[in-house]
Coordinates of C-alpha atoms and ligand atoms in Angstrom, one line a residue:
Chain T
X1 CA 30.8 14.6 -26.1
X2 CA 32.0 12.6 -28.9
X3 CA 28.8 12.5 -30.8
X4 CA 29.0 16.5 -30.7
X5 CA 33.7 17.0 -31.1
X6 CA 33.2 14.2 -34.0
X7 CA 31.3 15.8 -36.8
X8 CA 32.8 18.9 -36.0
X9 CA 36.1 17.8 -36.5
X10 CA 35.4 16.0 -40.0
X11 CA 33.5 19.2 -41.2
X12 CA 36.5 21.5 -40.5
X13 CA 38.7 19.2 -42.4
X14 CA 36.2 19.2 -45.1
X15 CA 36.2 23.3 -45.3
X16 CA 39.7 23.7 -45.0
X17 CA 41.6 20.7 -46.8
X18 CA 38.9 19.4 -49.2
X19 CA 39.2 16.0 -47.5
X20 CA 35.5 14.6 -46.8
X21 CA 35.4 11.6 -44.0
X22 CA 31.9 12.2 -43.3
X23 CA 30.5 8.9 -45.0
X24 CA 33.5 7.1 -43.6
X25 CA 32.1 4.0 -41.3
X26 CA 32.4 5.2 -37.8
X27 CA 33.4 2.6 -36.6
X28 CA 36.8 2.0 -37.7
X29 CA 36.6 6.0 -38.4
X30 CA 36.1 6.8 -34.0
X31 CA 39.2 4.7 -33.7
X32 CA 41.5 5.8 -36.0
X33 CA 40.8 9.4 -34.6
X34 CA 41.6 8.3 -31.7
X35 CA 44.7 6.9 -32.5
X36 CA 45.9 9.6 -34.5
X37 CA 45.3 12.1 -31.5
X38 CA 47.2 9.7 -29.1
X39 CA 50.3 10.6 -31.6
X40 CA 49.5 14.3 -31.1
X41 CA 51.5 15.3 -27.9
X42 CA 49.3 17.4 -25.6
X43 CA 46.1 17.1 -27.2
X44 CA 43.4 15.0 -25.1
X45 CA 40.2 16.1 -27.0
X46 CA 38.9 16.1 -30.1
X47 CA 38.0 19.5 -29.6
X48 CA 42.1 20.5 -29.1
X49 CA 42.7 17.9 -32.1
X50 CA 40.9 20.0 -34.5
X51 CA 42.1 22.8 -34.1
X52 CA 45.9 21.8 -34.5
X53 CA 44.0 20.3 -37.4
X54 CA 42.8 23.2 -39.0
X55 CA 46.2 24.9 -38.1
X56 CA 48.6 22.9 -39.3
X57 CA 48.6 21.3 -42.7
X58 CA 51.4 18.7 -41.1
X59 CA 49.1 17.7 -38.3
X60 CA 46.2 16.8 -41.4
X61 CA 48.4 14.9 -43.1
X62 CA 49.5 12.7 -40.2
X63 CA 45.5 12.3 -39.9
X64 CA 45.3 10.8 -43.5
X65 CA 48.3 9.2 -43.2
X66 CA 46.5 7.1 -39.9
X67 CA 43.2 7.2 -41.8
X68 CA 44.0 5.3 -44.6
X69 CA 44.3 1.7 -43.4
X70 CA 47.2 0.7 -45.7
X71 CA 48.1 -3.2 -44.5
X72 CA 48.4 -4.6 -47.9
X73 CA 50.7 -8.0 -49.3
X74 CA 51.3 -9.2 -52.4
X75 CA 48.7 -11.6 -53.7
X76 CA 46.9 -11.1 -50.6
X77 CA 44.2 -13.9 -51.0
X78 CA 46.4 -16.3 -53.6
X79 CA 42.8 -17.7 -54.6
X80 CA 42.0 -14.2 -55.5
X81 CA 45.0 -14.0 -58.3
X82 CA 44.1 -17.9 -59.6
X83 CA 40.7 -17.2 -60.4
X84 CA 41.7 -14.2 -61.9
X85 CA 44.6 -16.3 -64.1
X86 CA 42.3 -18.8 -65.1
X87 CA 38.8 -17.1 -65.4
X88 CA 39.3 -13.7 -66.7
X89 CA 43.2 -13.1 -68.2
X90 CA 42.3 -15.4 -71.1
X91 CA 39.9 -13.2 -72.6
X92 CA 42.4 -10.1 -72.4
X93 CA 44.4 -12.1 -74.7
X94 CA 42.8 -10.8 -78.0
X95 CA 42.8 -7.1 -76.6
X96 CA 45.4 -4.4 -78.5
X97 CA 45.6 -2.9 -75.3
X98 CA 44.3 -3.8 -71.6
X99 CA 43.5 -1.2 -69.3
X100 CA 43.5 -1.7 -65.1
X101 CA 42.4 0.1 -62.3
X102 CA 43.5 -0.3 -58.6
X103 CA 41.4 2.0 -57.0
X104 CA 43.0 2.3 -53.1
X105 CA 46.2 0.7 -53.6
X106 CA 47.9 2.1 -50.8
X107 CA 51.4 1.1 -50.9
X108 CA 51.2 -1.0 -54.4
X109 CA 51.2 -4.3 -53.1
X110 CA 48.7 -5.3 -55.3
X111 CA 49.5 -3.6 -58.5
X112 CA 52.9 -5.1 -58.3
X113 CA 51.1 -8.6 -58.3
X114 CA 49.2 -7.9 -61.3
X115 CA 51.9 -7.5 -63.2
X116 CA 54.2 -10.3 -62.5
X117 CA 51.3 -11.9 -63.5
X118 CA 50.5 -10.0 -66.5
X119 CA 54.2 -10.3 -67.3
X120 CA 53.4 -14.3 -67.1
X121 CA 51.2 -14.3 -69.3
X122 CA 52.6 -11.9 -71.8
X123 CA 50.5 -9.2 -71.6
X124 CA 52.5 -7.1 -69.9
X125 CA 53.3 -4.6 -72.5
X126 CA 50.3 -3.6 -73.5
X127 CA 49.0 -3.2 -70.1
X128 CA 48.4 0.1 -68.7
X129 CA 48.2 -0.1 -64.8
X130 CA 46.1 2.8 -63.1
X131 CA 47.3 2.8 -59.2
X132 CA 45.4 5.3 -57.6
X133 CA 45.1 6.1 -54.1
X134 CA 44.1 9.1 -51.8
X135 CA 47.6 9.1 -50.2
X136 CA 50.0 10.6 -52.1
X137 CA 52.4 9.6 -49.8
X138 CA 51.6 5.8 -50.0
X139 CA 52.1 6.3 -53.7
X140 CA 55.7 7.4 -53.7
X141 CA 56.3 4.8 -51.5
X142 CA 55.2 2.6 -54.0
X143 CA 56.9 4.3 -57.1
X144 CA 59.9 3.3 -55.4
X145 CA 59.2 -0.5 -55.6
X146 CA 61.3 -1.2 -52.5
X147 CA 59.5 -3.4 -49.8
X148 CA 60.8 -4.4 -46.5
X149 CA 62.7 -8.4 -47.2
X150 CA 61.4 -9.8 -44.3
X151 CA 57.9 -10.0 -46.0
X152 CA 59.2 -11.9 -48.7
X153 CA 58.5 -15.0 -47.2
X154 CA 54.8 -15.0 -47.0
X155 CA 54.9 -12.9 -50.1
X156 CA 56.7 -16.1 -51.6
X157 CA 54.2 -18.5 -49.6
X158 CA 51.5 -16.5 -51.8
X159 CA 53.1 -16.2 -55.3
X160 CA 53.3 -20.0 -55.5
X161 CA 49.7 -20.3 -54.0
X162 CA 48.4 -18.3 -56.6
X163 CA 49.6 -20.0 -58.9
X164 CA 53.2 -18.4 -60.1
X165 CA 54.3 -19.8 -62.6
X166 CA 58.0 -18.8 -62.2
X167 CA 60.3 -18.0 -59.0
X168 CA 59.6 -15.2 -56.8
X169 CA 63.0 -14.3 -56.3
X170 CA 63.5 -14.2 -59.8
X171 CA 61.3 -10.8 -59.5
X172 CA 63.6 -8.7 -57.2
X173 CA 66.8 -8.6 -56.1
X174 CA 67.9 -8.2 -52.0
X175 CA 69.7 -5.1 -50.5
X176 CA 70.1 -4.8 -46.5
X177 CA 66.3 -5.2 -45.2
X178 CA 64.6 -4.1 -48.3
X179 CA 64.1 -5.4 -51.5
X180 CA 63.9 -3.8 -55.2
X181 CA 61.5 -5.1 -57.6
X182 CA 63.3 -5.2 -60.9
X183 CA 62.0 -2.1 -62.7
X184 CA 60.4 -3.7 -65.8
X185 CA 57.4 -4.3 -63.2
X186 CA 57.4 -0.9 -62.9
X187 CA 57.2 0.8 -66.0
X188 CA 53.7 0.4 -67.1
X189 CA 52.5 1.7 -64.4
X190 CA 50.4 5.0 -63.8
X191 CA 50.6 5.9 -60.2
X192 CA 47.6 9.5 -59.5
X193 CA 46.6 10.6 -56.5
X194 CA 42.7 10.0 -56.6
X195 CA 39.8 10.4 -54.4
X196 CA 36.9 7.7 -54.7
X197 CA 35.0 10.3 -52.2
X198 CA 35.1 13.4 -54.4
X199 CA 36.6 12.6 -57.5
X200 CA 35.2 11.3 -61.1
X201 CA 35.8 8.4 -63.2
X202 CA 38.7 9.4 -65.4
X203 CA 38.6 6.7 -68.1
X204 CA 37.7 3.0 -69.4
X205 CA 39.1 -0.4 -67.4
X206 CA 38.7 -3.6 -68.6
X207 CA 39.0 -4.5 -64.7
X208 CA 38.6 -2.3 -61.8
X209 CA 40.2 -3.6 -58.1
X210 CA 38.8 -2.0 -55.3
X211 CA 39.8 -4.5 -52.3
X212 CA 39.3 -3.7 -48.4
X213 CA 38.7 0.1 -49.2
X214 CA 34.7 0.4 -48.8
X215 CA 35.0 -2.0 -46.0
X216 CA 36.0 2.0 -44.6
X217 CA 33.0 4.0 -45.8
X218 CA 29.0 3.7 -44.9
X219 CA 26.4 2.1 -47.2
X220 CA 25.8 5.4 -48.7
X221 CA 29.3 5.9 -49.7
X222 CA 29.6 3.0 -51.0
X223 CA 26.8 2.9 -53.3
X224 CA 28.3 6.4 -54.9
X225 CA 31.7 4.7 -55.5
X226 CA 29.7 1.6 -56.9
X227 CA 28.5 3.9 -59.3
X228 CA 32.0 5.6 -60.1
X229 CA 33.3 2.2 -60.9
X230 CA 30.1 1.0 -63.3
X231 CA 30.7 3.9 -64.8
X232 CA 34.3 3.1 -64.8
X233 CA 33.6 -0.9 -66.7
X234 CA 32.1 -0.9 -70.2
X235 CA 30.2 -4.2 -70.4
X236 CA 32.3 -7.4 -69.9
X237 CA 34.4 -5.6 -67.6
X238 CA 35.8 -6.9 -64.5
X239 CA 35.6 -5.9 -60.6
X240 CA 37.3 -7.8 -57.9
X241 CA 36.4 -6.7 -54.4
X242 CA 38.0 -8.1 -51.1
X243 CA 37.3 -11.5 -49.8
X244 CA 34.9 -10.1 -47.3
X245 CA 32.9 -7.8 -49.5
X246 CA 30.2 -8.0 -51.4
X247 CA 27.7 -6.5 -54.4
X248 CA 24.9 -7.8 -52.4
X249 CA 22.6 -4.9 -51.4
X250 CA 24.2 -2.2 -53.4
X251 CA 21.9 -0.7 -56.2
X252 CA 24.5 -2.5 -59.1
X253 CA 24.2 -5.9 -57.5
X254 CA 22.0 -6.6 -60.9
X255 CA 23.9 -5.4 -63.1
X256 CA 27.2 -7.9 -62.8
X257 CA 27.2 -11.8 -62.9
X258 CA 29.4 -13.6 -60.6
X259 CA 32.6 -14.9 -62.0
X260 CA 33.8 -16.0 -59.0
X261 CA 31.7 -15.7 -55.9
X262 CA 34.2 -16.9 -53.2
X263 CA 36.9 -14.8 -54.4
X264 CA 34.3 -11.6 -55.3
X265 CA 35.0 -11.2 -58.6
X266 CA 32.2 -10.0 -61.2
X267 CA 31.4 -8.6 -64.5
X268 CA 29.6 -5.8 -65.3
X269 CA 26.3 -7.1 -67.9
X270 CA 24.3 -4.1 -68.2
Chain I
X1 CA 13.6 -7.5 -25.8
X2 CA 16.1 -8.2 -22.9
X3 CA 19.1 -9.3 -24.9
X4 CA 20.1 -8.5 -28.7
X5 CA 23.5 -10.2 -29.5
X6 CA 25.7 -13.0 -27.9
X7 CA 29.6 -12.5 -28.8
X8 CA 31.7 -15.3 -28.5
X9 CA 35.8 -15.2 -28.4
X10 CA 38.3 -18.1 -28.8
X11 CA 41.5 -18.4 -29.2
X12 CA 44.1 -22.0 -29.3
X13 CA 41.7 -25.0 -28.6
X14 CA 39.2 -23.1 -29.5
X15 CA 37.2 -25.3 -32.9
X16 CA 36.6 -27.5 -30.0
X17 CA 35.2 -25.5 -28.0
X18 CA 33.1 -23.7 -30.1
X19 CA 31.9 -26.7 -31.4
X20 CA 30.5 -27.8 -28.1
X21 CA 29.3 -24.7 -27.5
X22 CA 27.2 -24.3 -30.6
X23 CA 26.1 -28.1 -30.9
X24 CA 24.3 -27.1 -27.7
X25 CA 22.0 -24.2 -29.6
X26 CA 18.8 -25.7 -31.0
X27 CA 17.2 -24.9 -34.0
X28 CA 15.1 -22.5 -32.3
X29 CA 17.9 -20.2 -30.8
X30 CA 17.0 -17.1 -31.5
X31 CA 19.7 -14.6 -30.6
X32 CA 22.3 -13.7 -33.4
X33 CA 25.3 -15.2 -32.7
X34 CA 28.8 -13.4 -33.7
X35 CA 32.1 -15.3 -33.1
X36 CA 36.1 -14.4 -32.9
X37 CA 38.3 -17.1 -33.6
X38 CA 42.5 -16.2 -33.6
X39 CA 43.5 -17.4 -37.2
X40 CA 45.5 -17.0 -39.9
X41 CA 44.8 -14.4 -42.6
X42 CA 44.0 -16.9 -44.9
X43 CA 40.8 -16.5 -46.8
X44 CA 39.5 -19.7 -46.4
X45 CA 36.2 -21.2 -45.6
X46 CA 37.1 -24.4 -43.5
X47 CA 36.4 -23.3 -40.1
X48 CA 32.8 -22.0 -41.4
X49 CA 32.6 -25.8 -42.9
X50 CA 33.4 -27.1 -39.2
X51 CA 31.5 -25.2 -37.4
X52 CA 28.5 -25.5 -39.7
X53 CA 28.8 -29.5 -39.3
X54 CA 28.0 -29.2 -35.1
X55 CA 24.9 -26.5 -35.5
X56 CA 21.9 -26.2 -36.3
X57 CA 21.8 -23.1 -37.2
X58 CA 23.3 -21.4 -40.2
X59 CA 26.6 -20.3 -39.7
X60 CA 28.4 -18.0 -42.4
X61 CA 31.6 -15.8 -42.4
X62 CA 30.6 -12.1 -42.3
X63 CA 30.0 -10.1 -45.2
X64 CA 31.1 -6.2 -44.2
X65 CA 27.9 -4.0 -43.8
X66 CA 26.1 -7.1 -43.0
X67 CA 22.8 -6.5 -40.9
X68 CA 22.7 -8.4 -37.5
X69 CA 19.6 -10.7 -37.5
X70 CA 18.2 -13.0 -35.1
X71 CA 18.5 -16.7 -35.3
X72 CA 22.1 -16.4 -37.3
X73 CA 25.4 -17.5 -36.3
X74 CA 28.4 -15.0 -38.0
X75 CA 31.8 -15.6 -38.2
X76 CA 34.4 -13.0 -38.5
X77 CA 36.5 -13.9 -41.6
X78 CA 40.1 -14.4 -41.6
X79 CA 42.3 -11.0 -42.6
X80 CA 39.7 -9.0 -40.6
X81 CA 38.4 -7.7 -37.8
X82 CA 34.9 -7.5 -37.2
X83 CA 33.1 -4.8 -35.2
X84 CA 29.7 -4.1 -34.4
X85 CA 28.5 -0.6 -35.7
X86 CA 24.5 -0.2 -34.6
X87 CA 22.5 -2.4 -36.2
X88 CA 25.4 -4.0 -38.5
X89 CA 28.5 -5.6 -38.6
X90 CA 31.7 -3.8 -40.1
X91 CA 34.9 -4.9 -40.5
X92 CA 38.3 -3.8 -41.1
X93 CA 42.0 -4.9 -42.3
X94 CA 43.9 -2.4 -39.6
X95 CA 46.7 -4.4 -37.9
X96 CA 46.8 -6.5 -35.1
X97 CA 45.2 -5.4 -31.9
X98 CA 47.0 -6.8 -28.9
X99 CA 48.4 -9.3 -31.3
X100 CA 45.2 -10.3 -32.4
X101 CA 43.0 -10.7 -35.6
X102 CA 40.5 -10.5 -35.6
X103 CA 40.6 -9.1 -32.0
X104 CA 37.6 -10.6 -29.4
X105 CA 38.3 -6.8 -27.8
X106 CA 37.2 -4.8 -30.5
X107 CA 34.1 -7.3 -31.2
X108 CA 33.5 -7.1 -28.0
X109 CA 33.9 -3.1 -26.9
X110 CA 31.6 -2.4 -30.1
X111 CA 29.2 -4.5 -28.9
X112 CA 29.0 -3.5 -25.8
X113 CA 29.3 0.1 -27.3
X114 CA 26.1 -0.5 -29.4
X115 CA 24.0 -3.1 -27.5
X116 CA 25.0 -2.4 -23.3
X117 CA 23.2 -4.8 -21.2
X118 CA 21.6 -6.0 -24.3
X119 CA 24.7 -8.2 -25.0
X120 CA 26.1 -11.3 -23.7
X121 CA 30.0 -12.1 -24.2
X122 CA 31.7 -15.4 -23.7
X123 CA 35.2 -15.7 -23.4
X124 CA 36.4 -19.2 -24.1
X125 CA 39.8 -21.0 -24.2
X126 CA 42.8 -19.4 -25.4
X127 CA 46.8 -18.5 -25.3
X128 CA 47.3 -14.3 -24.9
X129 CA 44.8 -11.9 -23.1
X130 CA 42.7 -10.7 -25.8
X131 CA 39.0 -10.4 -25.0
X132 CA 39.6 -9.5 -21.1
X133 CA 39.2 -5.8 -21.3
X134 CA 36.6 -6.4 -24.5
X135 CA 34.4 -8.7 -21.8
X136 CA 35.0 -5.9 -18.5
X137 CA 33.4 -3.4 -20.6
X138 CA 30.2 -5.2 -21.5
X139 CA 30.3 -6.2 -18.1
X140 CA 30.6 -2.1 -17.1
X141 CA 27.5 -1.6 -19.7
X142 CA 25.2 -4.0 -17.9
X143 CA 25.6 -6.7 -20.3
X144 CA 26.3 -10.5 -18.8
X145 CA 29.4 -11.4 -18.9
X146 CA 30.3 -15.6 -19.1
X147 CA 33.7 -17.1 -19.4
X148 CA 34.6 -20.9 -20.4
X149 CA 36.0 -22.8 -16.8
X150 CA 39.6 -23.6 -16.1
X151 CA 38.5 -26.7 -15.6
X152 CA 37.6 -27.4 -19.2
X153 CA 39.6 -24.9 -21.5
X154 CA 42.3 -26.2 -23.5
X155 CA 44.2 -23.1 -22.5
X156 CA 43.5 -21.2 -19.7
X157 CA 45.5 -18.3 -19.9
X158 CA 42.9 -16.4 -21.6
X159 CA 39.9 -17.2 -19.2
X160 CA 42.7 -16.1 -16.4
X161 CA 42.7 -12.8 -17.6
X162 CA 38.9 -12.9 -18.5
X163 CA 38.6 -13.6 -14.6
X164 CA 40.8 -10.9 -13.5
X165 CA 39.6 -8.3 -15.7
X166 CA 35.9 -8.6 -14.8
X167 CA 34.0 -8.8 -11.6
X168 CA 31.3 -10.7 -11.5
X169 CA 31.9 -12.8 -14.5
X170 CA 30.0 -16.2 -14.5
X171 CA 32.9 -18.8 -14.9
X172 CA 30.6 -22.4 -16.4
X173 CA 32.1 -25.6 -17.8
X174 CA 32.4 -25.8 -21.7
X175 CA 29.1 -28.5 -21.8
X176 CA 27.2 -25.9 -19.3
X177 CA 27.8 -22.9 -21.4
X178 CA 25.2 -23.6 -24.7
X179 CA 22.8 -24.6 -22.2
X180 CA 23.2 -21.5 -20.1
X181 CA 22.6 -19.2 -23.5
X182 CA 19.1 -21.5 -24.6
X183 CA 17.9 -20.3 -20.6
X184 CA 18.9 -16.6 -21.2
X185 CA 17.1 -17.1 -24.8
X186 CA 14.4 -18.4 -23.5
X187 CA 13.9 -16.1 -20.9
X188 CA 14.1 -13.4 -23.8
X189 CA 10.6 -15.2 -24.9
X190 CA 9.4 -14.9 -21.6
X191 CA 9.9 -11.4 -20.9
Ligands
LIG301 C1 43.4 -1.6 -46.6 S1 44.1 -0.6 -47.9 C2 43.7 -1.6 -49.3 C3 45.0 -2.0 -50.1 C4 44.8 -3.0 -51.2 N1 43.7 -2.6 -52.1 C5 44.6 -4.4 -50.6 O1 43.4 -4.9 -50.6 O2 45.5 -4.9 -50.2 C6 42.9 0.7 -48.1 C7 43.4 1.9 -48.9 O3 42.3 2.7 -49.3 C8 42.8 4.0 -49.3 N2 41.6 5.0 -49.3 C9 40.9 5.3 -48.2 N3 40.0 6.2 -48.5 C10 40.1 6.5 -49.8 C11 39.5 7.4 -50.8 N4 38.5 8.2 -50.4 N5 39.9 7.3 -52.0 C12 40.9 6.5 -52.4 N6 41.5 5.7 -51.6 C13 41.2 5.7 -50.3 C14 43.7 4.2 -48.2 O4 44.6 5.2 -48.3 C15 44.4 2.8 -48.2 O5 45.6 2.9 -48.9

């Protein structure tokens, strides 16, 4: 029954919202279906699912909101963010102006770790930050630069393995359960609602980040938004993926070198 | 070919028994090996170092989209899950599941899902009940279904619930079970 309720229900959400899942990996895809009909009261089939779907705008965006697999952390894989210190910031140093893109940032997590960094190394102020994700709602939530405190810990735990070069606390200050990140963090920051499905490359990084967000989509996805971001890198730019992706076996694969290979950071040669 | 994949799940105590399980497979084991051990979300290669020390075979933490081929041993990487989706792995940062990632259920279930009585699970020593209902389902598809013995697990409480959640399970000692998956890979040759 599935293999028939399935396609039917991503193609009506296609033809009425724009929102194409289609080349999402159905694996993970099946179950986060599932998941978001068990939060639907009364609706047992995929069949009843989709039309509440295509009835209700609300019921759609509860579906992206369960779609989009937003666990993030700040410097999420600390050997990620050392690498990145020691083998590619130096060469930003001599740029007038430094350009990044964090393509699927969900809630921000990530952005937010750049630029402590960046702010580290001084090149904070001429960096332009591009946090993009197909969530709007993620985004806000990470406009607001409030995170819940009792994160801090391992978020602490990370800063130092990556190689902070201050104190963590130092970056935000403690209200209730949540914490604010001081707003200079915040201010060179772009935050855009962006599709890497349907939607075109919209300007020039020196670095693109794309972590744990085509782990979600088929090989054939994939390779298109491997394409949006080489289109995305002038030569000598930079991509990091997650720690358990890989270039291997997409059609770009030739045309980075390997930076880092246990950390999955490249840059683009040809 | 009668089987296709052997799944293995472990939990606390579980580098040792892995390790005598896969000290046991000979260069010549031919069935693709995939393997769930409970860790941190730390990106870091030491228990693929381990591992690789006591086999024969190559063992290497999976890469997502990764194609399923014979005579490997995979590894699901820490900070993920890691599924099986028809010929390939996948994997996937989504929470815990049952307070587990990566989770031996969903290995398991997508297995089973993908490969029925083509696949052969193994449940061995852990804390928690993860992998019970991921090993009654490739039991339910026909698959074999083999769980590490009380008698040797460091902690049983996840055997226990292997036990009770399946019904015809084979329950082996941790030095029977490599030797048990050479005769089911031999009679793969046979057949
Ligand atoms: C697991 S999070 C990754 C967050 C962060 N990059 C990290 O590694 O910690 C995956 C994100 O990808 C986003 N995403 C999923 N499909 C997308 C698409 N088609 N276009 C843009 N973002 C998408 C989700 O909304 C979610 O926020």
């Amino acid at each position: 029954m599935e293999t028939i309720e399935l396609p039917l229900l991503l193609e009506a959400m296609v033809q009425r919202y724009g929102y194409d899942f289609r080349d999402y990996a159905p694996a993970s895809l099946k179950r986060r279906v599932h998941l978001a009909m068990q939060r639907e009261q009364g609706v047992h089939t995929i069949s009843a699912y989709q039309d509440r779907v295509l009835h209700d705008p609300e019921t759609m965006a509860r579906f992206l909101d369960v779609v989009s697999v937003d666990v993030t952390a700040m410097f999420r894989d600390p050997a990620f963010y050392k690498a990145l210190r020691d083998k590619v910031v130096p060469a930003w140093r001599e740029l007038p102006l430094l350009r990044v893109w964090h393509a699927g940032c969900a809630t921000g997590e990530e952005v937010y770790s750049m630029a402590i960094m960046l702010h580290e190394e001084e090149l904070l102020d001429k960096a332009r930050l591009y946090a993009t994700d197909i969530n709007q709602r993620l985004l806000e939530q990470g406009k607001g630069r409030i995170f819940a405190i009792k994160k801090m810990k391992d978020y602490t735990n990370n800063y130092q393995k990556a190689g902070g070069k201050s104190v963590f606390s130092d970056y935000y200050t403690a209200r209730h359960d949540d914490v604010i990140l001081r707003a200079f963090l915040g201010k060179n920051i772009v935050w855009a609602e962006h599709n890497l499905v349907s939607d075109s490359s919209f300007n020039e990084f020196h670095m693109v980040l794309c972590r744990n967000v085509m782990i979600y989509f088929n090989r054939k996805l994939q390779d298109r938004v491997h394409r949006l971001i080489y289109d995305s890198l002038p030569v000598g730019g930079v991509l990091g993926l997650g720690h358990g992706e890989s270039l291997q076996l997409t059609p770009y694969e030739n045309c980075y070198e390997v930076v880092d290979r246990a950390v999955k950071l490249f840059r683009k040669i040809r | 070919m009668k089987y296709g994949l052997v799944v293995i799940g472990a939990s606390l105590g579980g580098l040792n028994s892995l390790r005598g399980v896969l000290s046991a497979l000979p260069g010549t084991f031919r069935l693709p090996v995939a393997i769930v051990q409970h860790r941190s979300s730390d990106a870091d290669d030491t228990l693929q170092f381990l591992l690789q020390k006591e086999c024969a075979r190559l063992v290497r933490e999976v890469e997502d989209k990764e194609a399923i081929i014979p005579g490997k041993i995979y590894l699901a990487p820490g900070g993920y899950h890691l599924m099986v989706e028809e010929d390939h792995f996948a994997l996937s940062t989504e929470a815990a599941v049952n307070h587990a990632q990566p989770s031996i259920d969903l290995l398991f279930k997508t297995a089973a899902e993908h490969f029925g009585p083509r696949v052969i699970g193994v449940v061995l020593t852990g804390t928690g009940t993860d992998g019970a209902l991921g090993l009654a389902e490739i039991e339910h598809g026909g698959g074999v279904a083999l769980i590490e013995s009380r008698q040797t697990a460091f902690a049983q409480e996840m055997p226990a619930a292997a036990i009770e959640a399946t019904r015809h399970a084979i329950e082996l000692k941790l030095e029977e079970i490599g030797p048990y998956l050479v005769k089911l890979d031999r009679e793969q040759e046979a057949g």
